[in-house]
Amino acid sequence: MGLELGFWIFSGALNFGLGALLLVGCGQKPSGGMAKDTSASEIPLPEPPRVAICEPGIRGGRLVFAAFGDPKTFNAITANETSSLDLIYLLFDGLLKKNQVTQEVEPGLAESWSVEPDQKTWTFKLRRGVRWSDGQPFTADDVLFTFNDVIYNTNIVNVTVDLLRINGQDFIVSKIDDHTVRVATPDIYAPFLEFFGLVRILPKHMLHEAVRGKRFESAYGIDTPPEKLIGTGPFRLKQFKPGELTLVERNPYYWSVDARGQRLPYFDAAACVVVPDQNAISLRFLKGEVDLQEFVRPEEHAKFKEESGTGRFRLLELGVASQRDMIIFNQHTGMNKAGKPFIAPAKLKWFRNTKFRQAISYAIDRESIVKSTLAGLGSTQVGFLTASNQRWLNPNVPQYPHDPAKAKQLLAEIGIKDRNGDGWLEDADGNVIEFEMNTNAGNSRREKGSILVQEDLKRLGIKVNFRPLEFNTVVAKLDSLYDFECIFLGLATESTDPAESMNVVKSSGFTHPLRFRMHFPRTGDRIDRSGREYERGEIFRFHPSMVPPPAAAIHRVGSAP
């Protein structure tokens, strides 16, 4: 699970198809034009190639889509934000693929797999003849390198490893031959195929020196020359211009074909242009300057529905999305490099107090946020999962309805009240309850929601200074700098299975809001045991991260997609 910009939420789509499927080639008439690439027809296909399940399309053209900002990295293992992952998914592939319609895994770089009766020993048969985008052969050595040398390397900090351990034990990944990989797990692990199989495989021949020299975390950064950024995805990097665009071109070695045997992708190239304002993105789409827009704001819905009548695009309404927004308070108890606290001691005392966070949750009018920012098309949310995930949603999760009186009562119980009659609350030491809230600039829905929270808390007597920042700046504050007080951001996921979010729900997880402050080994052990299918429901429905405060984050609304 990665931090989410609030843009790629699959609500509107062209009649080409959806998301990555569109880019890989399940499409119809493309836009634009580029010189035809004839080299692909001269390169042998793998044995066997993957056959995409889609109507055959027309080869050629360039797809243009927009994003709020640049990627932070092209490193498929260290990336943890959609600004990077949206492009990484076009450049790299895993042993398996996820069918977003059926939610099942399908063959990818591996043509098949099997499991022993013990349900702990898995064998993957790799496609013969697959090549990296520089023409080098793809083999089992690349798979072992990705897992053994990178993901399980204790010197490399990465989000992926949280999903690939059981009770603190790594999976044993071994090579049978150049096209066969065996994996042994310490125990039965129900989501194994999805978590192991979807990991993007890295080229050993390009990155083993970076690992050996302990430079991997900076490898495949945005300064990487395009010819050095090698993958097995449908596209390869052509050009990166910071603040302007990322251009990818067809990978002539791509290993997938359509039903007619035509090599994919259909598009000659795809361009991700930086448009930092959501209004401008929508305007460009409606003018035909951008070919794909996967998030339609509620206030734009009527306009898009009217324009869809021209036949140029279709507007697909998919219901409440799985992405969720949350408010995170900085609870870091440590010191920065200058020897000063990451967070002022008085504020740290507030933020770490359960009743303070409960009071904030009671003070927020979620219904008004849904009406104002989502035109009533979303749903209120107090737990980790949105209403879209009925399989895992806990119907008995404690509720935090809008109740300012209850919020004031809780604050008074911890000594926070208006001590001088000026309308602002102070703690027992006379400190005014005041903090800064950040969110990603350009996301008008999230900016408007933050202002509504600011107003709710002002009525309570809490002063919130709202300051939107560039998305990657917000992520850096949350992930590594820790120089924030309060952040309002979202989480995106590819899966409906909450186990995919173990990097968030486990206190030791890379994306857990409190990973720098405390660990809960007993809780982590319970999550590890969730690999056994029959235990998963109870563990995930009642895990602390799945319920409202006193958990680490305050959930606000579930988005319309």
XYZ file of C-alpha atoms in Angstrom:
561
model
C 0.000 0.000 0.000
C 1.346 3.439 -0.929
C 0.625 7.056 -0.118
C -1.909 8.403 -2.550
C -2.227 11.667 -4.409
C -6.001 11.521 -4.598
C -6.011 11.420 -8.410
C -5.698 7.867 -9.731
C -8.916 6.461 -8.336
C -10.437 4.843 -11.430
C -13.712 6.735 -11.741
C -13.694 8.018 -15.277
C -12.110 6.369 -18.277
C -11.869 6.752 -22.016
C -13.380 4.112 -24.225
C -9.831 2.775 -24.680
C -10.130 0.766 -21.456
C -8.976 1.229 -17.876
C -5.690 2.130 -16.223
C -2.691 -0.044 -16.933
C -4.782 -2.285 -19.180
C -5.239 0.696 -21.447
C -1.522 1.397 -21.559
C -0.626 -2.216 -22.252
C -2.922 -2.223 -25.208
C -6.512 -3.352 -24.587
C -7.609 -0.331 -26.530
C -9.212 1.079 -29.612
C -8.303 4.061 -31.752
C -5.215 5.843 -30.345
C -4.527 9.568 -30.390
C -1.558 11.396 -31.828
C 1.131 9.872 -33.980
C 4.773 8.855 -33.804
C 7.159 7.058 -36.085
C 6.235 3.397 -36.285
C 8.539 1.024 -34.404
C 9.284 -1.883 -36.704
C 11.999 -3.429 -34.544
C 9.525 -5.336 -32.369
C 8.491 -7.554 -35.284
C 12.102 -8.688 -35.668
C 12.498 -9.761 -32.029
C 11.428 -13.334 -31.188
C 8.560 -13.710 -28.736
C 8.898 -15.705 -25.512
C 7.814 -19.333 -25.321
C 4.953 -18.912 -24.663
C 4.052 -15.212 -24.735
C 1.305 -13.948 -22.471
C -1.957 -13.477 -24.399
C -3.910 -10.442 -23.194
C -7.643 -10.968 -22.781
C -9.040 -7.998 -24.678
C -10.449 -6.997 -28.010
C -7.632 -6.519 -30.534
C -6.821 -2.844 -31.014
C -5.003 -0.575 -33.434
C -1.248 -0.170 -33.147
C 0.320 3.288 -32.919
C -0.194 6.703 -31.388
C 0.702 8.275 -28.080
C -1.294 8.377 -24.860
C -1.176 11.530 -22.729
C -2.197 11.556 -19.083
C -1.597 14.031 -16.275
C -0.291 13.968 -12.712
C 0.059 16.588 -9.996
C 3.821 16.180 -9.689
C 6.979 14.344 -10.665
C 7.895 10.848 -9.525
C 10.263 10.746 -6.541
C 12.053 7.672 -7.871
C 11.914 4.915 -10.479
C 13.050 2.329 -7.919
C 10.319 -0.315 -7.775
C 11.323 -1.574 -4.325
C 11.772 1.670 -2.401
C 8.906 3.668 -3.969
C 5.994 4.280 -1.605
C 3.911 6.982 -3.314
C 1.625 6.938 -6.334
C 3.533 9.727 -8.078
C 6.320 7.153 -8.545
C 4.363 3.892 -8.645
C 2.021 4.981 -11.451
C 5.031 5.134 -13.770
C 6.957 2.225 -12.256
C 4.045 -0.080 -13.097
C 4.636 0.737 -16.772
C 8.349 -0.075 -16.600
C 8.515 -3.256 -14.495
C 6.536 -6.472 -14.118
C 6.156 -9.269 -11.584
C 5.996 -13.032 -11.858
C 2.212 -12.702 -11.799
C -0.360 -10.093 -12.806
C -3.520 -8.964 -11.016
C -6.777 -9.037 -12.956
C -8.492 -5.921 -11.608
C -11.896 -7.168 -12.725
C -11.834 -10.653 -11.182
C -9.359 -9.707 -8.399
C -7.481 -12.937 -9.205
C -3.800 -13.374 -10.043
C -2.822 -14.568 -13.502
C 0.448 -15.638 -15.160
C 2.994 -12.898 -15.750
C 6.733 -13.371 -16.148
C 5.989 -16.829 -14.768
C 3.891 -18.888 -17.178
C 2.680 -21.199 -14.398
C 3.036 -22.097 -10.734
C 2.273 -24.991 -8.398
C 2.188 -25.635 -4.654
C 3.039 -28.748 -2.644
C 0.432 -30.400 -0.385
C 2.016 -28.695 2.643
C 0.836 -25.345 1.167
C 4.263 -23.900 1.997
C 6.413 -24.855 -1.007
C 5.766 -23.056 -4.282
C 7.346 -23.546 -7.707
C 7.269 -20.942 -10.490
C 8.018 -21.792 -14.120
C 9.393 -18.719 -15.914
C 8.640 -17.921 -19.542
C 11.546 -18.854 -21.785
C 12.838 -16.158 -24.082
C 11.748 -13.120 -22.037
C 14.238 -10.267 -22.357
C 14.871 -7.079 -20.461
C 14.276 -3.818 -22.303
C 18.003 -3.715 -23.194
C 17.804 -7.153 -24.810
C 19.488 -9.128 -22.010
C 17.837 -12.454 -21.025
C 15.518 -12.581 -18.025
C 16.280 -15.607 -15.808
C 15.792 -17.068 -12.352
C 18.929 -15.195 -11.262
C 17.003 -11.929 -11.554
C 14.243 -13.287 -9.318
C 16.714 -14.449 -6.656
C 18.539 -11.126 -6.849
C 15.318 -9.169 -6.318
C 14.292 -11.099 -3.222
C 17.495 -12.377 -1.624
C 19.887 -9.527 -2.433
C 17.474 -6.587 -2.307
C 14.208 -7.135 -0.439
C 15.674 -9.305 2.330
C 18.838 -7.216 2.552
C 18.852 -5.717 6.063
C 20.896 -2.757 4.788
C 18.113 -1.723 2.403
C 15.037 0.036 3.778
C 11.999 -0.895 1.710
C 8.249 -1.144 2.050
C 7.995 -4.517 0.289
C 9.577 -6.686 2.970
C 6.641 -6.138 5.357
C 4.513 -8.348 3.119
C 7.085 -11.115 2.677
C 7.863 -12.319 6.188
C 6.036 -14.591 8.624
C 6.842 -14.305 12.331
C 9.960 -12.378 11.392
C 11.236 -15.143 9.105
C 12.095 -14.575 5.446
C 10.850 -16.775 2.646
C 13.534 -19.075 1.213
C 13.865 -18.300 -2.508
C 16.027 -20.739 -4.490
C 16.892 -21.533 -8.084
C 16.146 -24.941 -9.584
C 17.344 -23.975 -13.065
C 17.428 -20.846 -15.227
C 13.659 -20.941 -15.657
C 12.444 -22.455 -12.385
C 12.231 -20.807 -8.960
C 11.188 -22.465 -5.706
C 9.902 -20.574 -2.669
C 9.475 -22.050 0.816
C 7.470 -20.092 3.381
C 7.895 -20.614 7.162
C 4.167 -21.259 7.504
C 1.005 -21.308 5.425
C 0.479 -17.841 3.981
C -2.931 -17.255 2.407
C -2.060 -14.109 0.371
C 1.277 -15.543 -0.858
C 0.553 -15.523 -4.583
C -0.598 -11.920 -4.623
C 2.164 -10.526 -2.433
C 5.108 -12.527 -3.771
C 3.922 -12.736 -7.351
C 3.218 -9.028 -7.846
C 6.652 -7.819 -6.695
C 8.349 -6.036 -9.600
C 11.453 -7.998 -10.602
C 14.730 -6.087 -11.001
C 17.619 -6.677 -13.450
C 20.608 -8.205 -11.682
C 22.989 -7.232 -14.464
C 22.175 -3.546 -13.960
C 21.861 -3.287 -10.182
C 24.090 -5.871 -8.499
C 26.969 -3.382 -8.264
C 24.693 -0.834 -6.575
C 23.710 -3.452 -3.993
C 27.306 -4.513 -3.450
C 28.365 -0.896 -3.007
C 25.438 -0.188 -0.648
C 24.015 2.358 -3.086
C 20.782 0.580 -3.964
C 18.432 2.978 -2.177
C 19.620 5.779 -4.459
C 19.700 3.554 -7.561
C 17.138 4.083 -10.300
C 16.506 7.613 -9.075
C 14.954 10.269 -11.275
C 18.457 11.232 -12.465
C 19.020 7.789 -14.019
C 19.843 8.017 -17.757
C 16.988 6.411 -19.720
C 19.291 3.818 -21.278
C 20.273 2.630 -17.780
C 16.692 2.205 -16.534
C 16.013 -1.370 -17.590
C 12.782 -3.269 -16.982
C 10.417 -5.898 -18.388
C 7.296 -3.715 -18.478
C 5.369 -2.656 -21.583
C 7.299 0.622 -21.797
C 10.798 1.918 -21.183
C 11.899 5.387 -20.153
C 12.567 7.776 -23.037
C 12.813 11.168 -21.321
C 12.308 12.764 -17.918
C 11.993 16.554 -17.658
C 11.450 17.620 -14.023
C 8.334 19.706 -13.574
C 7.200 19.009 -17.142
C 6.781 15.402 -18.211
C 7.881 11.783 -18.115
C 7.901 10.165 -21.554
C 7.978 6.394 -21.973
C 8.213 4.525 -25.259
C 7.151 1.040 -26.315
C 9.435 -1.720 -25.048
C 10.214 -3.696 -28.234
C 11.042 -6.760 -26.106
C 7.715 -6.852 -24.275
C 6.506 -10.402 -23.756
C 2.733 -10.065 -24.237
C 0.549 -10.269 -27.356
C -3.112 -9.777 -28.223
C -5.475 -12.479 -29.463
C -4.143 -12.009 -33.007
C -0.561 -12.542 -31.918
C 0.333 -8.856 -32.317
C 2.973 -7.729 -29.850
C 1.842 -5.276 -27.185
C 1.610 -2.498 -26.208
C -0.298 -0.797 -29.002
C 0.824 2.708 -28.098
C 4.164 3.890 -29.440
C 4.584 6.033 -26.331
C 2.859 7.432 -23.266
C 3.483 10.859 -21.752
C 2.740 11.789 -18.159
C 2.566 15.585 -18.058
C 2.822 17.536 -14.811
C -0.276 19.665 -14.229
C -0.239 20.749 -10.572
C -3.848 21.943 -10.480
C -6.899 19.698 -10.686
C -8.973 22.324 -12.492
C -6.348 22.517 -15.222
C -6.247 18.729 -15.553
C -10.004 18.549 -16.059
C -9.945 21.427 -18.539
C -7.198 19.765 -20.568
C -9.107 16.504 -20.616
C -12.331 18.114 -21.805
C -10.395 19.999 -24.513
C -8.834 16.741 -25.709
C -5.289 17.663 -24.665
C -5.176 14.814 -22.130
C -6.454 11.366 -23.095
C -7.095 9.838 -19.695
C -8.566 11.129 -16.456
C -9.207 8.571 -13.758
C -10.641 10.834 -11.083
C -13.653 13.067 -11.593
C -14.416 15.427 -8.734
C -18.026 15.412 -7.551
C -18.548 19.056 -8.496
C -17.459 18.176 -12.054
C -19.692 15.142 -12.352
C -22.591 16.876 -14.113
C -20.271 18.564 -16.620
C -18.436 15.333 -17.432
C -21.706 13.448 -17.763
C -22.970 16.046 -20.233
C -19.734 16.019 -22.247
C -19.692 12.211 -22.340
C -22.767 12.466 -24.551
C -20.496 13.565 -27.410
C -19.160 10.009 -27.568
C -15.509 11.018 -27.088
C -15.294 9.300 -23.718
C -17.360 7.274 -21.273
C -17.911 8.152 -17.631
C -17.890 5.033 -15.455
C -19.401 5.206 -11.967
C -17.889 2.518 -9.767
C -19.190 3.394 -6.296
C -17.174 4.129 -3.156
C -13.440 3.623 -3.640
C -11.084 1.599 -1.448
C -8.775 4.584 -1.003
C -9.162 6.401 2.271
C -8.206 9.766 3.739
C -6.762 10.166 7.207
C -5.316 12.704 9.613
C -1.960 11.764 11.139
C -0.427 13.486 14.152
C 3.339 13.432 14.634
C 4.107 11.306 17.696
C 7.863 10.979 17.174
C 9.624 11.034 20.546
C 13.140 11.280 19.121
C 15.580 14.008 18.145
C 16.550 15.334 14.725
C 20.122 15.620 13.456
C 20.491 18.971 15.218
C 19.684 17.340 18.542
C 16.289 19.010 18.830
C 12.917 17.257 19.252
C 11.090 16.448 16.032
C 7.969 17.860 17.647
C 7.633 20.476 20.395
C 7.256 18.685 23.772
C 3.939 20.378 24.602
C 2.411 19.336 21.268
C 3.859 15.845 21.542
C 2.073 15.492 24.871
C -1.251 16.425 23.229
C -0.801 14.239 20.160
C 0.132 11.144 22.176
C -2.901 11.440 24.403
C -5.689 9.082 23.382
C -8.406 11.428 24.605
C -6.972 14.293 22.537
C -7.211 12.233 19.341
C -10.672 11.011 20.286
C -11.769 14.612 20.835
C -10.493 15.614 17.389
C -12.436 12.735 15.856
C -15.655 13.758 17.629
C -15.133 17.372 16.524
C -14.947 16.539 12.804
C -18.253 16.739 10.939
C -17.714 13.940 8.436
C -21.203 14.189 6.951
C -20.602 17.828 6.015
C -17.265 16.920 4.449
C -18.939 14.270 2.287
C -21.625 16.744 1.198
C -19.221 19.620 0.535
C -16.250 17.839 -1.030
C -17.863 14.767 -2.581
C -21.318 16.132 -3.451
C -22.736 13.399 -1.242
C -21.222 10.689 -3.462
C -18.795 9.353 -0.847
C -19.297 7.843 2.583
C -18.205 8.706 6.096
C -15.430 6.584 7.538
C -14.066 6.082 11.032
C -12.086 2.849 10.597
C -9.324 1.679 8.294
C -11.557 0.214 5.572
C -14.158 1.979 3.444
C -17.680 0.766 2.724
C -16.427 -0.676 -0.578
C -14.752 -3.573 1.228
C -17.732 -5.503 2.559
C -15.808 -8.758 2.945
C -13.485 -7.398 5.612
C -15.412 -4.433 6.985
C -16.177 -4.669 10.696
C -19.840 -3.600 11.098
C -19.377 -3.201 14.852
C -16.491 -0.740 14.705
C -16.895 2.008 17.342
C -18.408 5.167 15.873
C -17.310 8.761 16.417
C -20.319 10.871 15.378
C -20.016 14.639 15.202
C -20.325 15.661 18.859
C -18.526 18.914 19.813
C -19.809 18.690 23.398
C -18.252 15.242 23.792
C -15.024 16.562 22.265
C -14.882 19.432 24.791
C -15.571 17.036 27.637
C -12.674 14.765 26.643
C -10.316 17.733 26.325
C -11.361 19.060 29.724
C -10.565 15.668 31.230
C -6.930 16.112 30.185
C -6.726 19.719 31.334
C -7.399 21.462 28.031
C -9.891 24.331 28.244
C -10.305 28.066 27.616
C -8.502 29.482 30.638
C -8.637 33.207 29.805
C -11.928 33.580 27.957
C -10.362 34.493 24.589
C -12.106 31.650 22.761
C -8.963 29.519 22.329
C -8.172 26.410 24.338
C -5.020 26.121 26.450
C -3.395 23.173 28.192
C -2.577 23.062 31.903
C 0.701 24.901 31.254
C -1.024 27.743 29.409
C 0.029 26.666 25.901
C -2.530 27.557 23.241
C -3.722 24.430 21.412
C -2.398 25.279 17.965
C -0.787 23.184 15.235
C -0.061 23.167 11.503
C -1.867 20.850 9.100
C -0.395 19.936 5.702
C -1.900 18.244 2.675
C -0.927 17.982 -0.991
C -1.441 21.209 -2.931
C -3.489 21.002 -6.112
C -5.923 18.426 -4.755
C -8.919 20.704 -4.344
C -11.029 18.035 -2.656
C -8.422 17.430 0.011
C -7.678 21.140 0.402
C -11.371 21.914 0.862
C -11.752 19.054 3.330
C -8.807 20.354 5.343
C -10.397 23.800 5.536
C -13.619 22.234 6.813
C -11.664 20.413 9.525
C -9.908 23.683 10.335
C -13.319 25.338 10.799
C -14.667 22.458 12.915
C -11.689 22.689 15.247
C -11.857 26.486 15.375
C -15.406 26.224 16.693
C -14.009 23.946 19.374
C -11.320 26.494 20.248
C -8.363 24.825 18.514
C -6.249 26.901 16.145
C -5.192 25.040 12.981
C -2.794 26.672 10.521
C -3.461 25.039 7.161
C -0.531 24.954 4.727
C -0.770 22.827 1.556
C 2.531 21.621 0.099
C 3.743 19.798 -3.001
C 2.864 16.094 -2.754
C 6.386 14.693 -2.611
C 7.278 17.258 0.061
C 4.405 16.006 2.221
C 5.470 12.392 1.698
C 9.062 13.204 2.657
C 7.879 14.857 5.865
C 5.881 11.767 6.748
C 8.349 9.114 5.570
C 11.771 10.413 6.487
C 12.037 14.002 7.737
C 9.379 13.809 10.477
C 9.262 17.626 10.582
C 5.481 17.938 10.603
C 2.758 18.392 13.193
C -0.342 17.100 11.423
C -0.789 15.695 7.917
C -3.953 14.937 5.986
C -3.232 12.428 3.241
C -4.641 9.288 1.641
C -3.648 5.667 1.216
C -4.012 3.768 -2.039
C -4.106 0.017 -2.495
C -4.284 -2.431 -5.387
C -6.043 -5.069 -3.325
C -9.241 -5.511 -1.319
C -7.353 -7.833 1.029
C -6.255 -5.855 4.123
C -3.193 -8.084 4.373
C -1.835 -6.019 1.471
C -1.699 -3.162 3.960
C 0.572 -4.886 6.460
C 3.163 -2.177 5.886
C 0.543 0.136 7.427
C -1.278 -1.942 10.030
C 1.804 -3.549 11.608
C 3.421 -1.165 14.068
C 6.828 -2.053 12.596
C 5.586 -1.501 9.040
C 7.338 0.994 6.778
C 4.205 3.105 6.316
C 2.770 2.785 9.831
C 2.316 6.324 11.243
C 3.971 5.344 14.546
C 6.741 3.050 13.305
C 9.354 5.485 14.667
C 7.779 5.547 18.138
C 6.673 2.139 19.329
C 6.175 -1.478 18.336
C 3.501 -3.894 19.498
C 5.043 -7.379 19.067
C 1.945 -9.256 20.241
C -0.241 -7.422 17.732
C 2.330 -7.996 15.000
C 2.373 -11.710 15.780
C -1.398 -11.847 15.353
C -1.118 -10.218 11.943
C 1.589 -12.684 10.917
C -0.790 -15.501 11.845
C -3.356 -13.998 9.501
C -1.615 -16.005 6.794
C -3.831 -18.867 7.879
C -7.109 -18.267 6.083
C -9.418 -19.394 8.886
C -7.939 -16.841 11.341
C -7.872 -13.860 9.067
C -11.375 -12.487 9.545
C -11.230 -12.054 13.300
C -7.670 -10.717 13.294
C -8.224 -8.049 10.657
C -11.668 -6.949 11.791
C -10.502 -6.273 15.319
C -6.881 -5.214 14.844
C -6.219 -1.769 16.426
C -5.300 -0.230 13.069
C -8.673 -1.289 11.665
C -10.653 0.651 14.271
C -10.901 4.380 15.111
C -8.886 6.300 17.734
C -6.980 5.530 19.898
C -5.358 4.116 16.749
C -2.562 6.102 15.100
C -4.640 7.904 12.467
C -8.070 9.558 12.338
C -10.020 8.446 9.269
C -12.385 10.945 7.705
C -14.179 9.862 4.551
C -14.212 7.155 1.916
C -13.911 8.757 -1.504
C -16.159 8.393 -4.428
C -13.757 6.793 -6.894
